[in-house]
PDB file of C-alpha atoms in Angstrom:
ATOM      1  CA  MET A 178      38.454  -2.908 -28.522  1.00  0.00           C
ATOM      2  CA  SER A 179      40.019  -5.939 -26.885  1.00  0.00           C
ATOM      3  CA  ASP A 180      43.744  -6.275 -26.504  1.00  0.00           C
ATOM      4  CA  PRO A 181      44.868  -8.666 -29.275  1.00  0.00           C
ATOM      5  CA  THR A 182      47.938  -9.610 -27.266  1.00  0.00           C
ATOM      6  CA  GLU A 183      45.792 -10.868 -24.394  1.00  0.00           C
ATOM      7  CA  SER A 184      47.053 -14.292 -23.398  1.00  0.00           C
ATOM      8  CA  ARG A 185      44.859 -17.298 -24.089  1.00  0.00           C
ATOM      9  CA  ARG A 186      42.958 -18.651 -21.110  1.00  0.00           C
ATOM     10  CA  GLU A 187      43.166 -22.294 -20.180  1.00  0.00           C
ATOM     11  CA  PRO A 188      39.530 -23.346 -19.923  1.00  0.00           C
ATOM     12  CA  SER A 189      38.371 -26.802 -18.921  1.00  0.00           C
ATOM     13  CA  THR A 190      37.512 -27.304 -22.571  1.00  0.00           C
ATOM     14  CA  CYS A 191      39.330 -25.784 -25.525  1.00  0.00           C
ATOM     15  CA  TRP A 192      36.220 -24.784 -27.493  1.00  0.00           C
ATOM     16  CA  GLY A 193      36.856 -21.062 -26.835  1.00  0.00           C
ATOM     17  CA  ASN A 194      40.384 -21.332 -28.199  1.00  0.00           C
ATOM     18  CA  ASP A 195      39.166 -23.296 -31.213  1.00  0.00           C
ATOM     19  CA  ALA A 196      36.518 -20.635 -31.885  1.00  0.00           C
ATOM     20  CA  ALA A 197      39.093 -17.836 -31.532  1.00  0.00           C
ATOM     21  CA  HIS A 198      41.324 -19.670 -34.022  1.00  0.00           C
ATOM     22  CA  ILE A 199      38.492 -19.729 -36.580  1.00  0.00           C
ATOM     23  CA  VAL A 200      38.033 -15.985 -36.086  1.00  0.00           C
ATOM     24  CA  GLU A 201      41.779 -15.452 -36.621  1.00  0.00           C
ATOM     25  CA  GLU A 202      41.548 -17.265 -39.964  1.00  0.00           C
ATOM     26  CA  LEU A 203      38.951 -14.742 -41.114  1.00  0.00           C
ATOM     27  CA  PHE A 204      41.347 -11.764 -40.963  1.00  0.00           C
ATOM     28  CA  PRO A 205      43.247 -12.412 -44.207  1.00  0.00           C
ATOM     29  CA  VAL A 206      40.076 -13.132 -46.192  1.00  0.00           C
ATOM     30  CA  THR A 207      37.818 -10.306 -44.988  1.00  0.00           C
ATOM     31  CA  ASP A 208      37.660  -6.584 -45.589  1.00  0.00           C
ATOM     32  CA  PRO A 209      39.710  -4.551 -43.057  1.00  0.00           C
ATOM     33  CA  SER A 210      36.520  -2.663 -42.158  1.00  0.00           C
ATOM     34  CA  HIS A 211      35.440  -5.848 -40.290  1.00  0.00           C
ATOM     35  CA  TRP A 212      38.662  -6.337 -38.347  1.00  0.00           C
ATOM     36  CA  ASN A 213      37.695  -4.369 -35.228  1.00  0.00           C
ATOM     37  CA  LEU A 214      34.581  -6.510 -34.885  1.00  0.00           C
ATOM     38  CA  LEU A 215      36.627  -9.683 -35.374  1.00  0.00           C
ATOM     39  CA  LEU A 216      39.236  -8.527 -32.853  1.00  0.00           C
ATOM     40  CA  ASP A 217      36.537  -7.861 -30.261  1.00  0.00           C
ATOM     41  CA  LEU A 218      34.906 -11.240 -30.889  1.00  0.00           C
ATOM     42  CA  ARG A 219      38.248 -13.033 -30.628  1.00  0.00           C
ATOM     43  CA  GLY A 220      39.025 -11.219 -27.393  1.00  0.00           C
ATOM     44  CA  GLN A 221      35.681 -12.153 -25.841  1.00  0.00           C
ATOM     45  CA  LEU A 222      36.022 -15.805 -26.871  1.00  0.00           C
ATOM     46  CA  LEU A 223      39.430 -15.975 -25.216  1.00  0.00           C
ATOM     47  CA  ALA A 224      38.522 -13.974 -22.110  1.00  0.00           C
ATOM     48  CA  GLY A 225      35.267 -15.855 -21.492  1.00  0.00           C
ATOM     49  CA  LYS A 226      33.871 -13.254 -19.102  1.00  0.00           C
ATOM     50  CA  ASP A 227      30.723 -11.894 -20.737  1.00  0.00           C
ATOM     51  CA  TRP A 228      29.086 -14.503 -22.960  1.00  0.00           C
ATOM     52  CA  ASN A 229      26.108 -12.269 -23.777  1.00  0.00           C
ATOM     53  CA  PHE A 230      28.502  -9.690 -25.227  1.00  0.00           C
ATOM     54  CA  ALA A 231      30.378 -12.457 -27.064  1.00  0.00           C
ATOM     55  CA  LEU A 232      27.115 -13.707 -28.577  1.00  0.00           C
ATOM     56  CA  ASP A 233      26.097 -10.195 -29.647  1.00  0.00           C
ATOM     57  CA  LEU A 234      29.493  -9.783 -31.336  1.00  0.00           C
ATOM     58  CA  PHE A 235      29.092 -13.155 -33.054  1.00  0.00           C
ATOM     59  CA  LEU A 236      25.627 -12.202 -34.346  1.00  0.00           C
ATOM     60  CA  ALA A 237      26.917  -8.868 -35.643  1.00  0.00           C
ATOM     61  CA  ALA A 238      29.924 -10.503 -37.325  1.00  0.00           C
ATOM     62  CA  ARG A 239      27.734 -13.179 -38.865  1.00  0.00           C
ATOM     63  CA  GLN A 240      25.352 -10.558 -40.200  1.00  0.00           C
ATOM     64  CA  ALA A 241      28.280  -8.744 -41.831  1.00  0.00           C
ATOM     65  CA  MET A 242      30.324 -11.648 -43.194  1.00  0.00           C
ATOM     66  CA  GLU A 243      28.408 -14.937 -43.373  1.00  0.00           C
ATOM     67  CA  THR A 244      27.272 -14.529 -46.987  1.00  0.00           C
ATOM     68  CA  ASP A 245      30.880 -14.704 -48.157  1.00  0.00           C
ATOM     69  CA  HIS A 246      32.188 -16.997 -45.403  1.00  0.00           C
ATOM     70  CA  TYR A 247      29.469 -19.520 -44.575  1.00  0.00           C
ATOM     71  CA  LEU A 248      31.704 -22.385 -43.432  1.00  0.00           C
ATOM     72  CA  PRO A 249      33.662 -20.552 -40.709  1.00  0.00           C
ATOM     73  CA  PHE A 250      30.428 -19.145 -39.284  1.00  0.00           C
ATOM     74  CA  TYR A 251      28.861 -22.623 -39.359  1.00  0.00           C
ATOM     75  CA  ARG A 252      31.890 -23.938 -37.467  1.00  0.00           C
ATOM     76  CA  LEU A 253      31.672 -21.044 -34.972  1.00  0.00           C
ATOM     77  CA  ARG A 254      27.954 -21.703 -34.446  1.00  0.00           C
ATOM     78  CA  ARG A 255      28.680 -25.371 -33.715  1.00  0.00           C
ATOM     79  CA  LEU A 256      31.444 -24.505 -31.240  1.00  0.00           C
ATOM     80  CA  LEU A 257      29.310 -21.866 -29.499  1.00  0.00           C
ATOM     81  CA  THR A 258      26.390 -24.251 -29.039  1.00  0.00           C
ATOM     82  CA  ALA A 259      28.778 -26.946 -27.762  1.00  0.00           C
ATOM     83  CA  GLY A 260      30.353 -24.600 -25.213  1.00  0.00           C
ATOM     84  CA  LEU A 261      27.467 -22.341 -24.216  1.00  0.00           C
ATOM     85  CA  ARG A 262      23.778 -22.617 -23.396  1.00  0.00           C
ATOM     86  CA  LEU A 263      20.774 -20.459 -22.569  1.00  0.00           C
ATOM     87  CA  GLU A 264      20.355 -20.308 -18.795  1.00  0.00           C
ATOM     88  CA  SER A 265      16.558 -20.295 -19.187  1.00  0.00           C
ATOM     89  CA  GLU A 266      16.329 -22.982 -21.904  1.00  0.00           C
ATOM     90  CA  HIS A 267      14.009 -25.203 -19.846  1.00  0.00           C
ATOM     91  CA  ALA A 268      11.630 -22.330 -19.018  1.00  0.00           C
ATOM     92  CA  ILE A 269      11.337 -21.084 -22.594  1.00  0.00           C
ATOM     93  CA  GLY A 270      11.650 -24.444 -24.356  1.00  0.00           C
ATOM     94  CA  ARG A 271      14.333 -23.220 -26.756  1.00  0.00           C
ATOM     95  CA  THR A 272      18.034 -23.988 -26.919  1.00  0.00           C
ATOM     96  CA  LEU A 273      20.907 -21.766 -27.961  1.00  0.00           C
ATOM     97  CA  GLY A 274      21.142 -23.901 -31.092  1.00  0.00           C
ATOM     98  CA  ASP A 275      17.506 -23.036 -31.967  1.00  0.00           C
ATOM     99  CA  LEU A 276      18.255 -19.368 -31.418  1.00  0.00           C
ATOM    100  CA  LEU A 277      21.437 -19.339 -33.512  1.00  0.00           C
ATOM    101  CA  GLN A 278      19.746 -21.067 -36.425  1.00  0.00           C
ATOM    102  CA  ARG A 279      17.647 -17.924 -36.894  1.00  0.00           C
ATOM    103  CA  LYS A 280      19.368 -14.940 -38.473  1.00  0.00           C
ATOM    104  CA  HIS A 281      18.943 -12.510 -35.559  1.00  0.00           C
ATOM    105  CA  ARG A 282      21.247  -9.500 -35.509  1.00  0.00           C
ATOM    106  CA  SER A 283      21.395  -9.260 -31.703  1.00  0.00           C
ATOM    107  CA  LEU A 284      20.228 -11.003 -28.546  1.00  0.00           C
ATOM    108  CA  ALA A 285      17.690  -8.202 -28.016  1.00  0.00           C
ATOM    109  CA  GLU A 286      16.197  -8.945 -31.430  1.00  0.00           C
ATOM    110  CA  ALA A 287      16.194 -12.682 -30.628  1.00  0.00           C
ATOM    111  CA  ARG A 288      14.314 -12.009 -27.391  1.00  0.00           C
ATOM    112  CA  LYS A 289      11.693  -9.925 -29.203  1.00  0.00           C
ATOM    113  CA  ALA A 290      11.220 -12.643 -31.830  1.00  0.00           C
ATOM    114  CA  LEU A 291      10.906 -15.289 -29.117  1.00  0.00           C
ATOM    115  CA  HIS A 292       8.336 -13.181 -27.280  1.00  0.00           C
ATOM    116  CA  ARG A 293       6.262 -12.888 -30.475  1.00  0.00           C
ATOM    117  CA  GLU A 294       6.607 -16.599 -31.261  1.00  0.00           C
ATOM    118  CA  LEU A 295       5.523 -17.746 -27.792  1.00  0.00           C
ATOM    119  CA  PHE A 296       2.600 -15.290 -27.848  1.00  0.00           C
ATOM    120  CA  GLU A 297       1.466 -16.590 -31.256  1.00  0.00           C
ATOM    121  CA  HIS A 298       1.603 -20.185 -29.993  1.00  0.00           C
ATOM    122  CA  GLY A 299      -0.390 -19.245 -26.880  1.00  0.00           C
ATOM    123  CA  VAL A 300       2.446 -20.140 -24.516  1.00  0.00           C
ATOM    124  CA  ASP A 301       1.925 -18.354 -21.224  1.00  0.00           C
ATOM    125  CA  LEU A 302       4.970 -17.797 -19.066  1.00  0.00           C
ATOM    126  CA  PRO A 303       3.708 -16.433 -15.707  1.00  0.00           C
ATOM    127  CA  ALA A 304       6.900 -14.462 -15.102  1.00  0.00           C
ATOM    128  CA  GLY A 305       7.138 -13.283 -18.716  1.00  0.00           C
ATOM    129  CA  ILE A 306      10.046 -14.024 -21.052  1.00  0.00           C
ATOM    130  CA  PRO A 307      13.209 -14.193 -18.983  1.00  0.00           C
ATOM    131  CA  ALA A 308      16.293 -12.306 -20.114  1.00  0.00           C
ATOM    132  CA  LEU A 309      18.319 -14.425 -22.514  1.00  0.00           C
ATOM    133  CA  LYS A 310      21.365 -15.030 -20.351  1.00  0.00           C
ATOM    134  CA  ILE A 311      24.145 -17.045 -21.966  1.00  0.00           C
ATOM    135  CA  VAL A 312      26.207 -19.256 -19.666  1.00  0.00           C
ATOM    136  CA  GLU A 313      29.057 -21.676 -20.224  1.00  0.00           C
ATOM    137  CA  ARG A 314      28.173 -25.357 -20.157  1.00  0.00           C
ATOM    138  CA  ALA A 315      29.540 -27.225 -17.156  1.00  0.00           C
ATOM    139  CA  ALA A 316      32.754 -29.071 -17.937  1.00  0.00           C
ATOM    140  CA  VAL A 317      32.225 -32.808 -18.380  1.00  0.00           C
TER     141      VAL A 317
ATOM    142  CA  MET B 212      42.357 -68.642 -41.571  1.00  0.00           C
ATOM    143  CA  SER B 213      43.103 -69.787 -38.013  1.00  0.00           C
ATOM    144  CA  THR B 214      41.611 -68.034 -34.991  1.00  0.00           C
ATOM    145  CA  HIS B 215      45.175 -67.294 -33.938  1.00  0.00           C
ATOM    146  CA  THR B 216      45.879 -65.389 -37.165  1.00  0.00           C
ATOM    147  CA  ALA B 217      42.630 -63.418 -36.935  1.00  0.00           C
ATOM    148  CA  ALA B 218      43.407 -62.400 -33.335  1.00  0.00           C
ATOM    149  CA  LYS B 219      46.930 -61.349 -34.334  1.00  0.00           C
ATOM    150  CA  GLN B 220      45.646 -59.288 -37.252  1.00  0.00           C
ATOM    151  CA  LYS B 221      43.216 -57.425 -34.957  1.00  0.00           C
ATOM    152  CA  THR B 222      46.188 -55.585 -33.426  1.00  0.00           C
ATOM    153  CA  ASN B 223      47.788 -54.869 -36.809  1.00  0.00           C
ATOM    154  CA  PRO B 224      47.854 -51.036 -37.102  1.00  0.00           C
ATOM    155  CA  VAL B 225      46.940 -51.247 -40.796  1.00  0.00           C
ATOM    156  CA  VAL B 226      43.850 -53.327 -39.984  1.00  0.00           C
ATOM    157  CA  LYS B 227      42.917 -50.984 -37.131  1.00  0.00           C
ATOM    158  CA  GLY B 228      43.220 -48.028 -39.511  1.00  0.00           C
ATOM    159  CA  LEU B 229      41.096 -49.788 -42.109  1.00  0.00           C
ATOM    160  CA  GLU B 230      38.449 -50.511 -39.451  1.00  0.00           C
ATOM    161  CA  THR B 231      38.324 -46.790 -38.606  1.00  0.00           C
ATOM    162  CA  LEU B 232      38.143 -45.898 -42.304  1.00  0.00           C
ATOM    163  CA  LEU B 233      35.289 -48.380 -42.727  1.00  0.00           C
ATOM    164  CA  ALA B 234      33.386 -47.012 -39.704  1.00  0.00           C
ATOM    165  CA  ASP B 235      33.886 -43.383 -40.743  1.00  0.00           C
ATOM    166  CA  SER B 236      32.897 -44.128 -44.350  1.00  0.00           C
ATOM    167  CA  TYR B 237      29.729 -45.908 -43.214  1.00  0.00           C
ATOM    168  CA  ALA B 238      28.846 -43.045 -40.848  1.00  0.00           C
ATOM    169  CA  LEU B 239      29.444 -40.475 -43.577  1.00  0.00           C
ATOM    170  CA  LEU B 240      27.326 -42.555 -45.955  1.00  0.00           C
ATOM    171  CA  GLY B 241      24.491 -42.399 -43.396  1.00  0.00           C
ATOM    172  CA  GLN B 242      24.877 -38.644 -42.937  1.00  0.00           C
ATOM    173  CA  THR B 243      24.932 -38.083 -46.717  1.00  0.00           C
ATOM    174  CA  HIS B 244      21.804 -40.211 -47.090  1.00  0.00           C
ATOM    175  CA  LEU B 245      20.131 -38.158 -44.345  1.00  0.00           C
ATOM    176  CA  ALA B 246      21.076 -34.962 -46.188  1.00  0.00           C
ATOM    177  CA  HIS B 247      19.665 -36.430 -49.429  1.00  0.00           C
ATOM    178  CA  TRP B 248      16.323 -37.050 -47.703  1.00  0.00           C
ATOM    179  CA  ASN B 249      15.999 -33.876 -45.654  1.00  0.00           C
ATOM    180  CA  VAL B 250      17.550 -31.060 -47.684  1.00  0.00           C
ATOM    181  CA  GLU B 251      15.042 -28.321 -48.584  1.00  0.00           C
ATOM    182  CA  GLY B 252      15.000 -25.001 -50.394  1.00  0.00           C
ATOM    183  CA  PRO B 253      15.756 -23.537 -53.828  1.00  0.00           C
ATOM    184  CA  ALA B 254      18.829 -25.779 -54.273  1.00  0.00           C
ATOM    185  CA  PHE B 255      16.848 -28.935 -53.502  1.00  0.00           C
ATOM    186  CA  PHE B 256      17.067 -30.638 -56.893  1.00  0.00           C
ATOM    187  CA  ALA B 257      20.800 -30.034 -57.348  1.00  0.00           C
ATOM    188  CA  LEU B 258      21.732 -31.082 -53.801  1.00  0.00           C
ATOM    189  CA  HIS B 259      19.331 -34.044 -53.653  1.00  0.00           C
ATOM    190  CA  ALA B 260      20.983 -35.489 -56.788  1.00  0.00           C
ATOM    191  CA  ALA B 261      24.536 -34.607 -55.694  1.00  0.00           C
ATOM    192  CA  PHE B 262      24.068 -36.226 -52.273  1.00  0.00           C
ATOM    193  CA  GLN B 263      22.725 -39.367 -53.959  1.00  0.00           C
ATOM    194  CA  ALA B 264      25.816 -39.632 -56.178  1.00  0.00           C
ATOM    195  CA  GLN B 265      27.987 -39.156 -53.071  1.00  0.00           C
ATOM    196  CA  TYR B 266      26.330 -41.832 -50.912  1.00  0.00           C
ATOM    197  CA  GLU B 267      26.353 -44.281 -53.813  1.00  0.00           C
ATOM    198  CA  GLU B 268      30.107 -43.735 -54.210  1.00  0.00           C
ATOM    199  CA  LEU B 269      30.573 -44.279 -50.460  1.00  0.00           C
ATOM    200  CA  PHE B 270      28.534 -47.500 -50.604  1.00  0.00           C
ATOM    201  CA  THR B 271      30.984 -48.923 -53.164  1.00  0.00           C
ATOM    202  CA  ALA B 272      33.924 -47.666 -51.092  1.00  0.00           C
ATOM    203  CA  VAL B 273      32.874 -49.387 -47.842  1.00  0.00           C
ATOM    204  CA  ASP B 274      32.746 -52.691 -49.713  1.00  0.00           C
ATOM    205  CA  ASP B 275      36.293 -52.195 -51.033  1.00  0.00           C
ATOM    206  CA  VAL B 276      37.599 -51.275 -47.562  1.00  0.00           C
ATOM    207  CA  ALA B 277      35.862 -54.220 -45.859  1.00  0.00           C
ATOM    208  CA  GLU B 278      37.183 -56.636 -48.497  1.00  0.00           C
ATOM    209  CA  ARG B 279      40.720 -55.301 -47.977  1.00  0.00           C
ATOM    210  CA  ILE B 280      40.363 -56.104 -44.248  1.00  0.00           C
ATOM    211  CA  ARG B 281      39.347 -59.655 -45.212  1.00  0.00           C
ATOM    212  CA  ALA B 282      42.288 -59.895 -47.618  1.00  0.00           C
ATOM    213  CA  LEU B 283      44.541 -59.138 -44.637  1.00  0.00           C
ATOM    214  CA  ASP B 284      43.116 -62.176 -42.806  1.00  0.00           C
ATOM    215  CA  ALA B 285      41.028 -60.155 -40.373  1.00  0.00           C
ATOM    216  CA  TYR B 286      37.264 -59.951 -39.992  1.00  0.00           C
ATOM    217  CA  ALA B 287      35.484 -56.773 -41.074  1.00  0.00           C
ATOM    218  CA  PRO B 288      33.421 -55.045 -38.355  1.00  0.00           C
ATOM    219  CA  GLY B 289      29.757 -54.486 -39.170  1.00  0.00           C
ATOM    220  CA  GLY B 290      26.388 -53.499 -37.735  1.00  0.00           C
ATOM    221  CA  LEU B 291      25.233 -49.916 -37.224  1.00  0.00           C
ATOM    222  CA  ALA B 292      25.864 -49.848 -33.459  1.00  0.00           C
ATOM    223  CA  THR B 293      29.383 -51.310 -33.761  1.00  0.00           C
ATOM    224  CA  LEU B 294      30.371 -48.981 -36.590  1.00  0.00           C
ATOM    225  CA  ALA B 295      28.861 -45.940 -34.836  1.00  0.00           C
ATOM    226  CA  LYS B 296      31.023 -46.663 -31.777  1.00  0.00           C
ATOM    227  CA  GLN B 297      34.178 -46.825 -33.917  1.00  0.00           C
ATOM    228  CA  SER B 298      33.424 -43.682 -35.934  1.00  0.00           C
ATOM    229  CA  SER B 299      34.243 -40.099 -35.030  1.00  0.00           C
ATOM    230  CA  ILE B 300      31.884 -38.545 -37.609  1.00  0.00           C
ATOM    231  CA  ASP B 301      29.331 -36.261 -35.905  1.00  0.00           C
ATOM    232  CA  GLU B 302      25.632 -36.783 -36.504  1.00  0.00           C
ATOM    233  CA  MET B 303      23.423 -33.931 -37.656  1.00  0.00           C
ATOM    234  CA  THR B 304      20.298 -33.150 -35.649  1.00  0.00           C
ATOM    235  CA  VAL B 305      17.191 -34.085 -37.607  1.00  0.00           C
ATOM    236  CA  GLY B 306      14.955 -31.095 -38.269  1.00  0.00           C
ATOM    237  CA  PRO B 307      14.552 -28.066 -40.497  1.00  0.00           C
ATOM    238  CA  ALA B 308      17.912 -26.571 -41.489  1.00  0.00           C
ATOM    239  CA  PRO B 309      19.235 -24.336 -44.261  1.00  0.00           C
ATOM    240  CA  ALA B 310      20.535 -26.325 -47.251  1.00  0.00           C
ATOM    241  CA  LYS B 311      23.968 -24.782 -46.672  1.00  0.00           C
ATOM    242  CA  ASP B 312      24.059 -26.368 -43.198  1.00  0.00           C
ATOM    243  CA  PHE B 313      23.784 -29.831 -44.755  1.00  0.00           C
ATOM    244  CA  VAL B 314      26.681 -28.994 -47.072  1.00  0.00           C
ATOM    245  CA  ALA B 315      28.777 -27.571 -44.206  1.00  0.00           C
ATOM    246  CA  HIS B 316      28.014 -30.608 -42.028  1.00  0.00           C
ATOM    247  CA  LEU B 317      29.157 -32.987 -44.769  1.00  0.00           C
ATOM    248  CA  ILE B 318      32.310 -30.917 -45.310  1.00  0.00           C
ATOM    249  CA  GLU B 319      33.199 -31.457 -41.648  1.00  0.00           C
ATOM    250  CA  GLY B 320      32.510 -35.192 -42.025  1.00  0.00           C
ATOM    251  CA  HIS B 321      34.763 -35.504 -45.077  1.00  0.00           C
ATOM    252  CA  GLU B 322      37.500 -33.522 -43.291  1.00  0.00           C
ATOM    253  CA  THR B 323      37.341 -35.838 -40.265  1.00  0.00           C
ATOM    254  CA  LEU B 324      37.519 -38.907 -42.488  1.00  0.00           C
ATOM    255  CA  LEU B 325      40.391 -37.449 -44.527  1.00  0.00           C
ATOM    256  CA  ALA B 326      42.503 -36.837 -41.415  1.00  0.00           C
ATOM    257  CA  GLY B 327      42.199 -40.527 -40.477  1.00  0.00           C
ATOM    258  CA  ALA B 328      42.802 -41.679 -44.053  1.00  0.00           C
ATOM    259  CA  LYS B 329      46.010 -39.646 -44.314  1.00  0.00           C
ATOM    260  CA  GLU B 330      47.254 -41.237 -41.089  1.00  0.00           C
ATOM    261  CA  LEU B 331      46.410 -44.682 -42.499  1.00  0.00           C
ATOM    262  CA  ARG B 332      48.276 -43.880 -45.740  1.00  0.00           C
ATOM    263  CA  LYS B 333      51.388 -43.236 -43.623  1.00  0.00           C
ATOM    264  CA  VAL B 334      50.887 -46.335 -41.439  1.00  0.00           C
ATOM    265  CA  SER B 335      50.419 -48.610 -44.457  1.00  0.00           C
ATOM    266  CA  GLU B 336      53.505 -47.153 -46.128  1.00  0.00           C
ATOM    267  CA  GLU B 337      55.575 -47.765 -42.995  1.00  0.00           C
ATOM    268  CA  ALA B 338      54.243 -51.345 -42.881  1.00  0.00           C
ATOM    269  CA  GLY B 339      55.252 -51.873 -46.518  1.00  0.00           C
ATOM    270  CA  ASP B 340      51.606 -52.629 -47.379  1.00  0.00           C
ATOM    271  CA  LEU B 341      51.468 -50.851 -50.730  1.00  0.00           C
ATOM    272  CA  GLU B 342      48.157 -52.445 -51.718  1.00  0.00           C
ATOM    273  CA  THR B 343      46.394 -50.900 -48.723  1.00  0.00           C
ATOM    274  CA  GLN B 344      48.233 -47.651 -49.364  1.00  0.00           C
ATOM    275  CA  ASP B 345      46.961 -47.686 -52.959  1.00  0.00           C
ATOM    276  CA  LEU B 346      43.377 -48.207 -51.784  1.00  0.00           C
ATOM    277  CA  VAL B 347      43.701 -45.411 -49.216  1.00  0.00           C
ATOM    278  CA  ILE B 348      45.208 -42.987 -51.745  1.00  0.00           C
ATOM    279  CA  ALA B 349      42.200 -43.596 -53.997  1.00  0.00           C
ATOM    280  CA  ARG B 350      39.872 -42.886 -51.081  1.00  0.00           C
ATOM    281  CA  ILE B 351      41.757 -39.677 -50.242  1.00  0.00           C
ATOM    282  CA  GLN B 352      41.462 -38.515 -53.856  1.00  0.00           C
ATOM    283  CA  SER B 353      37.730 -39.194 -53.864  1.00  0.00           C
ATOM    284  CA  HIS B 354      37.108 -37.343 -50.582  1.00  0.00           C
ATOM    285  CA  GLU B 355      39.247 -34.375 -51.662  1.00  0.00           C
ATOM    286  CA  LYS B 356      37.211 -34.148 -54.882  1.00  0.00           C
ATOM    287  CA  THR B 357      33.930 -34.241 -52.933  1.00  0.00           C
ATOM    288  CA  LEU B 358      35.264 -31.581 -50.556  1.00  0.00           C
ATOM    289  CA  TRP B 359      36.107 -29.341 -53.514  1.00  0.00           C
ATOM    290  CA  MET B 360      32.566 -29.714 -54.827  1.00  0.00           C
ATOM    291  CA  LEU B 361      30.898 -29.104 -51.461  1.00  0.00           C
ATOM    292  CA  LYS B 362      33.080 -26.073 -50.709  1.00  0.00           C
ATOM    293  CA  SER B 363      32.396 -24.677 -54.183  1.00  0.00           C
ATOM    294  CA  PHE B 364      28.668 -24.781 -53.436  1.00  0.00           C
ATOM    295  CA  LEU B 365      29.182 -22.528 -50.392  1.00  0.00           C
ATOM    296  CA  LYS B 366      31.127 -19.893 -52.321  1.00  0.00           C
ATOM    297  CA  ASN B 367      29.394 -16.598 -52.916  1.00  0.00           C
ATOM    298  CA  LEU B 368      30.812 -15.050 -56.071  1.00  0.00           C
TER     299      LEU B 368
END
């Protein structure tokens, strides 16, 4: 689990801090059984080191809590797509926004679904489906 | 009204606030209309009708706000491009989306507009312009009521 006392980073944009703040607001309104997941997600959003892990945590948290808390997860989705992108979005013709609109439970599941979808549409990628690597958008 | 008066009023903070309120209201009207057209799913009939009532209310409101600007001896801004530049309401991407996303998007739009309206309420009070303040308070009440309704739709009980 991430250290909740970890100091906030100072990124070029404050989207990560805004997203972490939304996660913090979920603590008092969610079941304590979800708090470890929320703590980990908050820590990853603030640390900004492993965006694939952060996305997997977001997908797991959304799966567990979105039914009762749609608005905060909508806001998180908007912040994540504003701050992050798929490194291979041009090669696969899908954006992170497209991916997050589906209800995948993990990035691995998203990759499998994408593989099936491209196969069904007859899209041939010579090098196969690249790994879904999540990277931060360049600061404007 | 002389050109001199109109130019002077352009820098009046109450007029500037009303221009922002007008631009944001027009943008939100457009987004609500878009939601009315494009919403899909089991809640279609309820949301389609609710969004229509909301954009019709906003259409009346923009007229009241623009006429208040005129009553203050300034000219009301107009035209989609001009108003879009002055508004801070985000636009939703056109395409298939869950009905709840339309509701959540409009909630964010109403929240953005409300923040500006509350600032304008303060500015008009400080300027001693109670008529503008009265208009803005009515707008705040309307947006808070719409927010309550939209947020209620997202609740899972």
